[in-house]
Short mmCIF file of C-alpha atoms and ligand atoms in Angstrom, two decimals:
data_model
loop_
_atom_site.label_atom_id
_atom_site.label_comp_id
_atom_site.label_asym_id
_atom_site.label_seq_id
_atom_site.Cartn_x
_atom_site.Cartn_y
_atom_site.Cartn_z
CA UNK S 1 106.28 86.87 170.24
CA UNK S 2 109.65 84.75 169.31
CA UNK S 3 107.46 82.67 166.73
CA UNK S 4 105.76 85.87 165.39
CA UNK S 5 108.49 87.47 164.80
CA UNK S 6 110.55 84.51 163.52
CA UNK S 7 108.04 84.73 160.96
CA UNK S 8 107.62 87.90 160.05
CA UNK S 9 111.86 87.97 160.11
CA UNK S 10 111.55 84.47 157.70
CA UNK S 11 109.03 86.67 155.41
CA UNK S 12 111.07 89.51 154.91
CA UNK S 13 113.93 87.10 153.61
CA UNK S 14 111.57 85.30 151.79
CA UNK S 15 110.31 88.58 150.08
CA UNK S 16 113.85 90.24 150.00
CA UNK S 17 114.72 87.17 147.84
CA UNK S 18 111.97 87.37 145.77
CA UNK S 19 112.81 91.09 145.06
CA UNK S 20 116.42 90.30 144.36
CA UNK S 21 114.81 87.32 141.85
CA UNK S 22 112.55 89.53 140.49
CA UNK S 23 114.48 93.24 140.53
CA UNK S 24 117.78 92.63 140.64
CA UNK S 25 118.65 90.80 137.44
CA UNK S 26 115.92 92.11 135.57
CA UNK S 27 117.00 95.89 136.80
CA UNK S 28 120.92 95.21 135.33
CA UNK S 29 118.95 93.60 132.26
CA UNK S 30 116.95 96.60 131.55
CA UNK S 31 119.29 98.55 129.50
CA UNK S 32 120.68 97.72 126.35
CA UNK S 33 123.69 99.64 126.05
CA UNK S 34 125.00 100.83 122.34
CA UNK S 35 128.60 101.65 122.66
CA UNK S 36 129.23 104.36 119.36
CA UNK S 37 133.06 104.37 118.10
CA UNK S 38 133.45 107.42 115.91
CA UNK S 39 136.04 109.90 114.96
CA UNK S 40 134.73 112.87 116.45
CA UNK S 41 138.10 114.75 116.16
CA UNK S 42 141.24 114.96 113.87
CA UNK S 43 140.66 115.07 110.21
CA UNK S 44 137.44 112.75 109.81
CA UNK S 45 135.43 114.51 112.49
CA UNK S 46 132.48 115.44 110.49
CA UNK S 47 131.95 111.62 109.68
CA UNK S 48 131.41 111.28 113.27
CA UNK S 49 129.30 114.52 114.00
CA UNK S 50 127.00 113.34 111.04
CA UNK S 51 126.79 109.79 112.23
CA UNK S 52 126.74 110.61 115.82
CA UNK S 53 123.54 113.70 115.49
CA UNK S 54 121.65 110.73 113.36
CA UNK S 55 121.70 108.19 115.84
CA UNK S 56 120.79 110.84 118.57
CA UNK S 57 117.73 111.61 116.07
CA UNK S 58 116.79 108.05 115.99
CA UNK S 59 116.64 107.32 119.33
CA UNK S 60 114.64 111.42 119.89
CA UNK S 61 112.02 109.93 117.25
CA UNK S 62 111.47 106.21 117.86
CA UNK S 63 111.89 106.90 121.94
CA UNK S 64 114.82 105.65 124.23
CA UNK S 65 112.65 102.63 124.57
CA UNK S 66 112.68 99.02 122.52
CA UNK S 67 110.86 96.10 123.89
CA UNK S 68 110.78 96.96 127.19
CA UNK S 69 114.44 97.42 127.38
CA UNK S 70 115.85 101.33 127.77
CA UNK S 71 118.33 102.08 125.21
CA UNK S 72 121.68 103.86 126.09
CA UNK S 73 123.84 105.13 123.69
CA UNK S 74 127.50 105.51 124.60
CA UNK S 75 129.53 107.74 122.12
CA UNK S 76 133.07 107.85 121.87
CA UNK S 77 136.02 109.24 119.91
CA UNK S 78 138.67 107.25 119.19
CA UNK S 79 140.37 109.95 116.53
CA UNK S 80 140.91 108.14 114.01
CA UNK S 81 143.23 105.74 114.94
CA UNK S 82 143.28 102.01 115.24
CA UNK S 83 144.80 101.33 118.47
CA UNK S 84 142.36 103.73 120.04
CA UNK S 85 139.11 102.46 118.50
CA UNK S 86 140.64 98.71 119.56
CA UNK S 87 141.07 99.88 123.07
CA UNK S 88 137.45 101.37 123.28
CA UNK S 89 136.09 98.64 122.42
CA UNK S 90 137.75 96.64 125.07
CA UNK S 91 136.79 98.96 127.48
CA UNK S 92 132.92 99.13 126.32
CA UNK S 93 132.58 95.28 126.39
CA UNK S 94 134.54 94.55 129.78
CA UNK S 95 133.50 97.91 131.56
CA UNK S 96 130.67 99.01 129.58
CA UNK S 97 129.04 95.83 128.73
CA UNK S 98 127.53 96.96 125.90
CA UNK S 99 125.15 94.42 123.47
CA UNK S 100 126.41 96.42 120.10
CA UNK S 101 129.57 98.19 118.99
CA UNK S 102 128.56 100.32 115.94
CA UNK S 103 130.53 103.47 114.63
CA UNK S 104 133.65 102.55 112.73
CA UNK S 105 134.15 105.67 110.43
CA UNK S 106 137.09 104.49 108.40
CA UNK S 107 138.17 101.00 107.33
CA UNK S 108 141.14 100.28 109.38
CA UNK S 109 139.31 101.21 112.66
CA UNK S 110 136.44 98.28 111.28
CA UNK S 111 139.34 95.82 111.07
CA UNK S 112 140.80 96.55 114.60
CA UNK S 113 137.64 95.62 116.39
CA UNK S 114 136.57 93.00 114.09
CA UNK S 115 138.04 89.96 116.13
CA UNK S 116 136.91 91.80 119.77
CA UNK S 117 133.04 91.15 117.74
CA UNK S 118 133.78 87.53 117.07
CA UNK S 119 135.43 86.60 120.56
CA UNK S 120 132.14 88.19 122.44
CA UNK S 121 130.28 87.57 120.17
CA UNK S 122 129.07 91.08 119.86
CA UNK S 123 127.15 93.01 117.37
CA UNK S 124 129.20 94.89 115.05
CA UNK S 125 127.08 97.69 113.03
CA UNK S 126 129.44 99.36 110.66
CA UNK S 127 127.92 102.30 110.06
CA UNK S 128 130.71 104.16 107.89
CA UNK S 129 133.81 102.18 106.64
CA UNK S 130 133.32 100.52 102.96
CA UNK S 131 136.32 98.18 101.82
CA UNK S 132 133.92 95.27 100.37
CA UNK S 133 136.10 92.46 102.77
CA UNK S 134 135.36 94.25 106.16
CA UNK S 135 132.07 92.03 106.62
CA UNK S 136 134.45 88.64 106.01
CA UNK S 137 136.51 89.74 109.49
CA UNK S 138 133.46 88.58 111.90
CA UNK S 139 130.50 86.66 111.56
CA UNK S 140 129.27 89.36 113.79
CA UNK S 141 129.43 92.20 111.41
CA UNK S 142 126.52 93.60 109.66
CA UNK S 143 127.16 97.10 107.67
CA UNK S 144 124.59 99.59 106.65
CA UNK S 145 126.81 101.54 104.80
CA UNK S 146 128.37 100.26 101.43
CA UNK S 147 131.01 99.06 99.70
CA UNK S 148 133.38 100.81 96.93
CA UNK S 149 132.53 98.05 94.44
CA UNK S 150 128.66 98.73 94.95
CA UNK S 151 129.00 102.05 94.01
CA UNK S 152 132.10 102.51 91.18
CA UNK S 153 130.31 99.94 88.87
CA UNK S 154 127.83 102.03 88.28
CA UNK S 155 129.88 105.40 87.51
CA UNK S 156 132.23 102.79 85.03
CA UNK S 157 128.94 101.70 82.99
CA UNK S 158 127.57 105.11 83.25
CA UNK S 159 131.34 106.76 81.56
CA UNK S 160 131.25 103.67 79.02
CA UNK S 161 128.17 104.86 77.88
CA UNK S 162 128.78 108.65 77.32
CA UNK S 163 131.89 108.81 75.16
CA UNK S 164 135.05 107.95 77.95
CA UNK S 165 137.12 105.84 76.24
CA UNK S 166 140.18 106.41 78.24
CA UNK S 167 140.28 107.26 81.93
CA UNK S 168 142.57 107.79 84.26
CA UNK S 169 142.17 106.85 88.31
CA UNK S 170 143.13 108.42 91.10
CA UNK S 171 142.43 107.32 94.90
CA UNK S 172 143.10 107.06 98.35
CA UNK S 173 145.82 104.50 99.11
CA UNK S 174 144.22 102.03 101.13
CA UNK S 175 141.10 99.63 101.53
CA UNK S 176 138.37 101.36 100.12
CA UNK S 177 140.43 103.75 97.36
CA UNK S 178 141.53 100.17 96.10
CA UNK S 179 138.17 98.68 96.04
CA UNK S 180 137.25 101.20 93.83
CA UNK S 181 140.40 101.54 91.56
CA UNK S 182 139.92 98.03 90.72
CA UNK S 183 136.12 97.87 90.36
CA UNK S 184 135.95 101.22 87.81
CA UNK S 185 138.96 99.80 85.82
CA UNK S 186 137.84 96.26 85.34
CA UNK S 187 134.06 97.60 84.27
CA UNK S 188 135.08 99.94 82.22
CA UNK S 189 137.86 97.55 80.46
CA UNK S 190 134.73 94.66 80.24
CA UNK S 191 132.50 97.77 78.33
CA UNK S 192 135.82 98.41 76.09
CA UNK S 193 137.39 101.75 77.49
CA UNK S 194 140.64 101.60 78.89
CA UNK S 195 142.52 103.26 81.90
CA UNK S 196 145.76 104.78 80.81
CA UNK S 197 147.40 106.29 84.42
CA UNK S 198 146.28 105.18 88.05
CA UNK S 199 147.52 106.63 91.22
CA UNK S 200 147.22 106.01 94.46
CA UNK S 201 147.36 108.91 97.03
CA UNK S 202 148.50 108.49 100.61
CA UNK S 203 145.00 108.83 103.05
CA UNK S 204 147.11 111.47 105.18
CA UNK S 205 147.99 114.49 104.34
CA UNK S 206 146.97 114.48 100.50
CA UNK S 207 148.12 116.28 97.76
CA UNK S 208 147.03 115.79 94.55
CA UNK S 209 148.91 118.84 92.63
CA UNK S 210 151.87 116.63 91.00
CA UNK S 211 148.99 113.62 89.55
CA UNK S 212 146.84 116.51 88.09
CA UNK S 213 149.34 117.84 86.65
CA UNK S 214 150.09 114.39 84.26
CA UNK S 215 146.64 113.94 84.00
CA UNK S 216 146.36 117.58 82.48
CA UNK S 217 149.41 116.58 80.38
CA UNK S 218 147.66 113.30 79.24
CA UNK S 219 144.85 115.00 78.70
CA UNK S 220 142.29 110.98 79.16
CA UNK S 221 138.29 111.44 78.39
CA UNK S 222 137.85 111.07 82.09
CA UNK S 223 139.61 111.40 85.56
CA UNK S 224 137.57 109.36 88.12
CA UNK S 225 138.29 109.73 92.06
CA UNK S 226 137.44 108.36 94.86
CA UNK S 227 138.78 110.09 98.48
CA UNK S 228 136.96 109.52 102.08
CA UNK S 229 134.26 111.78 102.62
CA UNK S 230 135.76 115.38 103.79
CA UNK S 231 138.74 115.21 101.57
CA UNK S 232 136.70 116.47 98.21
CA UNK S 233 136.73 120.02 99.11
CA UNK S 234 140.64 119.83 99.01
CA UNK S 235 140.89 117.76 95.76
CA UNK S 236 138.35 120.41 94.27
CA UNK S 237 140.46 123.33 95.15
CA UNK S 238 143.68 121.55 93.76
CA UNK S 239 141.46 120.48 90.34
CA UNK S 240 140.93 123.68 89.82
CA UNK S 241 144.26 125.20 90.32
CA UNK S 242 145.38 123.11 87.89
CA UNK S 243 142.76 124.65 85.48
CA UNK S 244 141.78 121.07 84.94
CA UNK S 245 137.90 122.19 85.13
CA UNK S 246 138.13 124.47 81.83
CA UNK S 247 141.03 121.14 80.31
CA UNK S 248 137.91 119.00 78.68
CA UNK S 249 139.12 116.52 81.50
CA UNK S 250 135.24 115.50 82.24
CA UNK S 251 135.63 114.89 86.57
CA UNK S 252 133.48 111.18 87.59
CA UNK S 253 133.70 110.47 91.39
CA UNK S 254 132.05 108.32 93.88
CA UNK S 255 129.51 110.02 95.75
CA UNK S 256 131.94 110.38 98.77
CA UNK S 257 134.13 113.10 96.96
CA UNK S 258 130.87 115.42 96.73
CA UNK S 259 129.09 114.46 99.77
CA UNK S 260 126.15 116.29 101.07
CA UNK S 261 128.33 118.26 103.84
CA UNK S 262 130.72 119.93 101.73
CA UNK S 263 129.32 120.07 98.31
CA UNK S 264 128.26 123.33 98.60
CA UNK S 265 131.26 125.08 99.44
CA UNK S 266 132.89 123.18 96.56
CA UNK S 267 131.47 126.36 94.01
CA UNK S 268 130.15 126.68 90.69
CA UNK S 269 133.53 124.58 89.63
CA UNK S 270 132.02 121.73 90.82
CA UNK S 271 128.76 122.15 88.56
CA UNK S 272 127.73 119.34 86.46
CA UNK S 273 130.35 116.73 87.78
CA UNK S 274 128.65 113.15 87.67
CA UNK S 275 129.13 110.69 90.63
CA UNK S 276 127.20 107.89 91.57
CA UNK S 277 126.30 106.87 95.00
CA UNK S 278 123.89 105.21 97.47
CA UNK S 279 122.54 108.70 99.10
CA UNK S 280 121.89 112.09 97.99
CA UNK S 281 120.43 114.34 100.90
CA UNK S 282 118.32 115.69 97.86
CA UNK S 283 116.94 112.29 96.86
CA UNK S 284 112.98 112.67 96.32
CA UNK S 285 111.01 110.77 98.85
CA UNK S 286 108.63 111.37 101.56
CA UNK S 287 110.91 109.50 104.58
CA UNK S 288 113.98 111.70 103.18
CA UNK S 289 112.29 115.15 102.88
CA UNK S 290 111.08 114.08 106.93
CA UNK S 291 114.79 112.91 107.73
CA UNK S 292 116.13 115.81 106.05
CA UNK S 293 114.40 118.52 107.58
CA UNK S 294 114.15 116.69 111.33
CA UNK S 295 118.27 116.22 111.16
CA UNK S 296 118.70 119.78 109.85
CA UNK S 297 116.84 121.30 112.73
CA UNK S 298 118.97 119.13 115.06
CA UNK S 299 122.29 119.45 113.57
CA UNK S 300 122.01 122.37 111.85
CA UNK S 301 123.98 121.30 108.81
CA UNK S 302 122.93 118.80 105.91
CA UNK S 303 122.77 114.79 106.40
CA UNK S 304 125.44 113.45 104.57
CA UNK S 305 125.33 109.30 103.52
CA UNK S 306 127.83 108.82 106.88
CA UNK S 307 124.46 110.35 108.44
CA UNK S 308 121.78 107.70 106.85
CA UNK S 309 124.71 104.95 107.68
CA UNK S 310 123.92 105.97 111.37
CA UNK S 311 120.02 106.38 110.86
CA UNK S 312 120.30 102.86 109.50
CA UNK S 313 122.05 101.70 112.09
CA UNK S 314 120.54 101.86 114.84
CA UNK S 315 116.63 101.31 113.11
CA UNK S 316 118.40 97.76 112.89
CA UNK S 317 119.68 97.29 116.29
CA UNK S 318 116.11 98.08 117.52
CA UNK S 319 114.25 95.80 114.71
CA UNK S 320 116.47 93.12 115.83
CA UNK S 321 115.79 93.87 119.75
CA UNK S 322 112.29 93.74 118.63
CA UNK S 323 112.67 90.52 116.85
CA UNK S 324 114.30 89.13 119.98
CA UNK S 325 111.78 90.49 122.25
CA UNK S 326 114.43 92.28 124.19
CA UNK S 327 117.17 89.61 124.57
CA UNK S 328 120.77 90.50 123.55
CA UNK S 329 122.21 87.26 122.68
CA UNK S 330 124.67 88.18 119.84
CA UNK S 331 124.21 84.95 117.76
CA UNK S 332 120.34 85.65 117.91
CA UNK S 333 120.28 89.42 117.13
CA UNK S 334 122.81 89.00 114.17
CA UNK S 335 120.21 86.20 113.38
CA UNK S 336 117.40 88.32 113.25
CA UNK S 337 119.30 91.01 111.39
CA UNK S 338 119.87 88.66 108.57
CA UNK S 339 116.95 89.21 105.33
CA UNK S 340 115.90 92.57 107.54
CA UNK S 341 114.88 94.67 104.80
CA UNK S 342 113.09 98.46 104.94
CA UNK S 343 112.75 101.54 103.55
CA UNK S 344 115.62 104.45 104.69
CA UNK S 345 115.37 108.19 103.72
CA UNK S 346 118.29 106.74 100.73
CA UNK S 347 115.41 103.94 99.21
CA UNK S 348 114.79 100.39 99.79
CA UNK S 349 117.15 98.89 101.79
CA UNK S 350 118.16 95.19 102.82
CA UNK S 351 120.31 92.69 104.50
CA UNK S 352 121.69 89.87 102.56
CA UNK S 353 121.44 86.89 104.83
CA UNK S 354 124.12 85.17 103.51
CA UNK S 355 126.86 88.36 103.54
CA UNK S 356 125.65 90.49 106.09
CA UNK S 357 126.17 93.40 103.78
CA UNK S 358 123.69 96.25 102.20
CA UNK S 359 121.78 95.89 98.96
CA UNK S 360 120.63 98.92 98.15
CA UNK S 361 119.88 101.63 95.06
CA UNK S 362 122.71 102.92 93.67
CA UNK S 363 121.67 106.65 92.03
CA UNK S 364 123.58 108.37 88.81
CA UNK S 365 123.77 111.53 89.80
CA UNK S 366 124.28 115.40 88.36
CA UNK S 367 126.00 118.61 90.73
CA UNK S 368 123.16 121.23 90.03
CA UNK S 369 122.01 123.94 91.77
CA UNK S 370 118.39 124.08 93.65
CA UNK S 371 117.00 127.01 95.43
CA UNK S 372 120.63 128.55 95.27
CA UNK S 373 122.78 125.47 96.59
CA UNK S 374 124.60 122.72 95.04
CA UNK S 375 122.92 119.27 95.11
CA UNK S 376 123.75 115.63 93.66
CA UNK S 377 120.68 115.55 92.09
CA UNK S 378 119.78 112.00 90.89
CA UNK S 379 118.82 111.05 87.65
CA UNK S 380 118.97 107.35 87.04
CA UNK S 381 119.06 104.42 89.53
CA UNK S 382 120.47 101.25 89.50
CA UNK S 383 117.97 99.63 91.43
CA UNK S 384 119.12 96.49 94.62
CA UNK S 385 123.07 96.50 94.15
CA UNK S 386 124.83 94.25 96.22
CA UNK S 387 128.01 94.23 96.42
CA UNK S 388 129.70 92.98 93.80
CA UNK S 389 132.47 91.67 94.79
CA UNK S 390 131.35 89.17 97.24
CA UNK S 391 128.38 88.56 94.60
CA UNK S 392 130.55 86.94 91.98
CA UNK S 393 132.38 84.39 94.59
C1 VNL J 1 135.81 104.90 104.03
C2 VNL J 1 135.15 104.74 102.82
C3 VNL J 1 135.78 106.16 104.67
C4 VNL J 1 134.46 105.81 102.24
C5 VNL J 1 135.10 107.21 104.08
O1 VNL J 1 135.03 108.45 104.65
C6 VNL J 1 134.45 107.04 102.88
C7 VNL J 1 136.57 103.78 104.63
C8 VNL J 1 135.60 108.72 105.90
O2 VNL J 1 136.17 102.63 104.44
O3 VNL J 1 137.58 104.07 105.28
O4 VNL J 1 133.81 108.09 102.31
#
């Protein structure tokens, strides 16, 4: 009796062990946990809301699977605001402990969370934010957005070529607005045009009225903008109220100041403006008429190119699980993230091993109407743009 039941009693230990060996670890290790930093309220909320339904869409398509580990994503709203995304990100890798942070829908928010990546050597997808230098903060960051540079040079050679000899500049005042201040006046300066007034606008609370009116004064070939996606709709208004659409003043923009989720409501006025940019929701493929009309259904508005940051996103968090079979060593996935290249609803896509950033098409493109909306509709393509800034170093 004692011996048969010291053994059974020595058994169950034995196999208790063995389950704890065999389940316990491998049960904690069994979700890979995606913690998603967005501005899902104040005045950048529909970057979130597009970035946020895309990734949901991934995940609904490809399955909340990725080899063999179950994929969580944790969303959360930091506002806007620095401090906040910071703290989030504390809180996802202590708390949480989350193998990616991705999000990051402006470029201060990018730069608050950029040494958090490097200490834990964590993931960092930047899904949104687009000052060329964010990728130098962390060896951990890899962005599947874009960079200002990447996609002013294009809109500068494009102006060069059709007539603008002098342009004026107006944009945001910080990270990205400069980026592209900089790139459009050096390119078009190297092609022989000239830019005769620059301003820089303060990212809060905007207004424009007081700059339009000089430039409707100076009357330049050109005015070229670039504000943060969601802040074109207000520019529009305040173009037109200066009567600056019927001035000869021809309007060039990054694709942010028309982008795919307010275009529409920007009117007729906005007709025939030319911007160039890395996504049109109207670009001509068969994987962008499918991601089109699957996010429409789901979020019941238009993807924007903050939604194909987040599509991209996360298809190379799970390529990179893939590539790892499953492990979520940092140093390894940003390893296998490195040269990744693919084909997203915007084009052909990559990874540049050696900067971590996009290369991707960069589209000239035309506001027309089709089937009774307003579209960028693209016409030419500048085909695997880096970014140019970190390309000439
Ligand atoms: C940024 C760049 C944000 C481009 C944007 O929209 C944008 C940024 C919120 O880097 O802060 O369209």
């Amino acid at each position: 009796m004692t011996s048969r039941f010291a053994f059974t009693r020595r058994a169950a230990i034995a196999l208790g062990g063995a389950l704890m060996l065999a389940g316990g670890p491998a049960l904690a290790q069994e979700t890979v946990k995606i913690g998603l930093i967005l501005p899902m309220t104040g005045p950048f909320a529909s970057t979130g809301r597009q970035i946020e339904a895309a990734a949901k869409l991934y995940i609904a398509e490809k399955g909340a699977t990725v080899a063999g580990k179950k994929v969580e994503l944790i969303v959360k709203d930091d506002t806007g605001t620095p401090d906040v995304t910071r703290r989030i990100a504390q809180e996802l890798l202590v708390n949480d402990k989350v193998s990616f942070l991705a999000g990051f829908g402006l470029t201060p928010l990018a730069f608050a969370v950029a040494p958090l990546a490097t200490q834990s050597k964590t993931p960092m997808i930047v899904m949104a934010a687009a000052t060329s230098s964010i990728t130098e903060q962390s060896p951990f960051i890899v962005r599947t957005s874009f960079t200002l540079p990447q996609v002013t040079i294009g809109i500068a050679d494009w102006a060069a070529k059709n007539g603008v000899k002098k342009a004026m500049t107006l944009v945001s005042d910080y990270g990205p607005g400069i980026d592209a201040e900089k790139a459009f006046k050096d390119r078009l300066t190297a092609a022989g045009g000239e830019v005769t007034g620059e301003v820089r606008i303060p990212l809060r609370n905007p207004d424009f009225a007081p700059f339009l009116q000089r430039v409707s004064d100076a009357k330049p070939d050109a005015l070229f903008v670039f504000v943060p996606s969601g802040v074109g709709s207000q520019f529009m208004k305040q173009f037109v109220e200066r009567g600056l659409d019927k001035s000869g003043v021809r309007l060039i923009a990054t694709g942010d100041v028309t982008d795919d989720d307010i275009v529409d409501s920007m009117g007729d006025v906005a007709l025939g403006t030319i911007t160039t940019h890395h996504y049109s929701a109207n670009h001509n493929s068969p994987e962008n008429k499918a991601f089109v009309a699957a996010f429409t259904k789901a979020a019941n508005v238009r993807p924007n190119f903050m939604a194909v940051g987040g599509w991209d996103g996360m298809h190379l968090i799970y390529e990179a699980l893939k590539k790892t079979n499953g492990a979520t060593d940092g140093t390894a996935l940003v390893e296998a993230m490195k040269g990744m290249s693919w084909t997203s609803p915007r084009g052909p896509i990559s990874i540049d091993a050696k900067t971590r950033d996009i290369v991707q098409n960069v589209y000239v493109r035309k506001i027309e109407k089709v089937d009774g909306q307003l579209y960028n509709v693209e016409f030419s393509t500048f085909e695997a743009v880096p970014d140019p800034v970190k390309a000439g170093k």
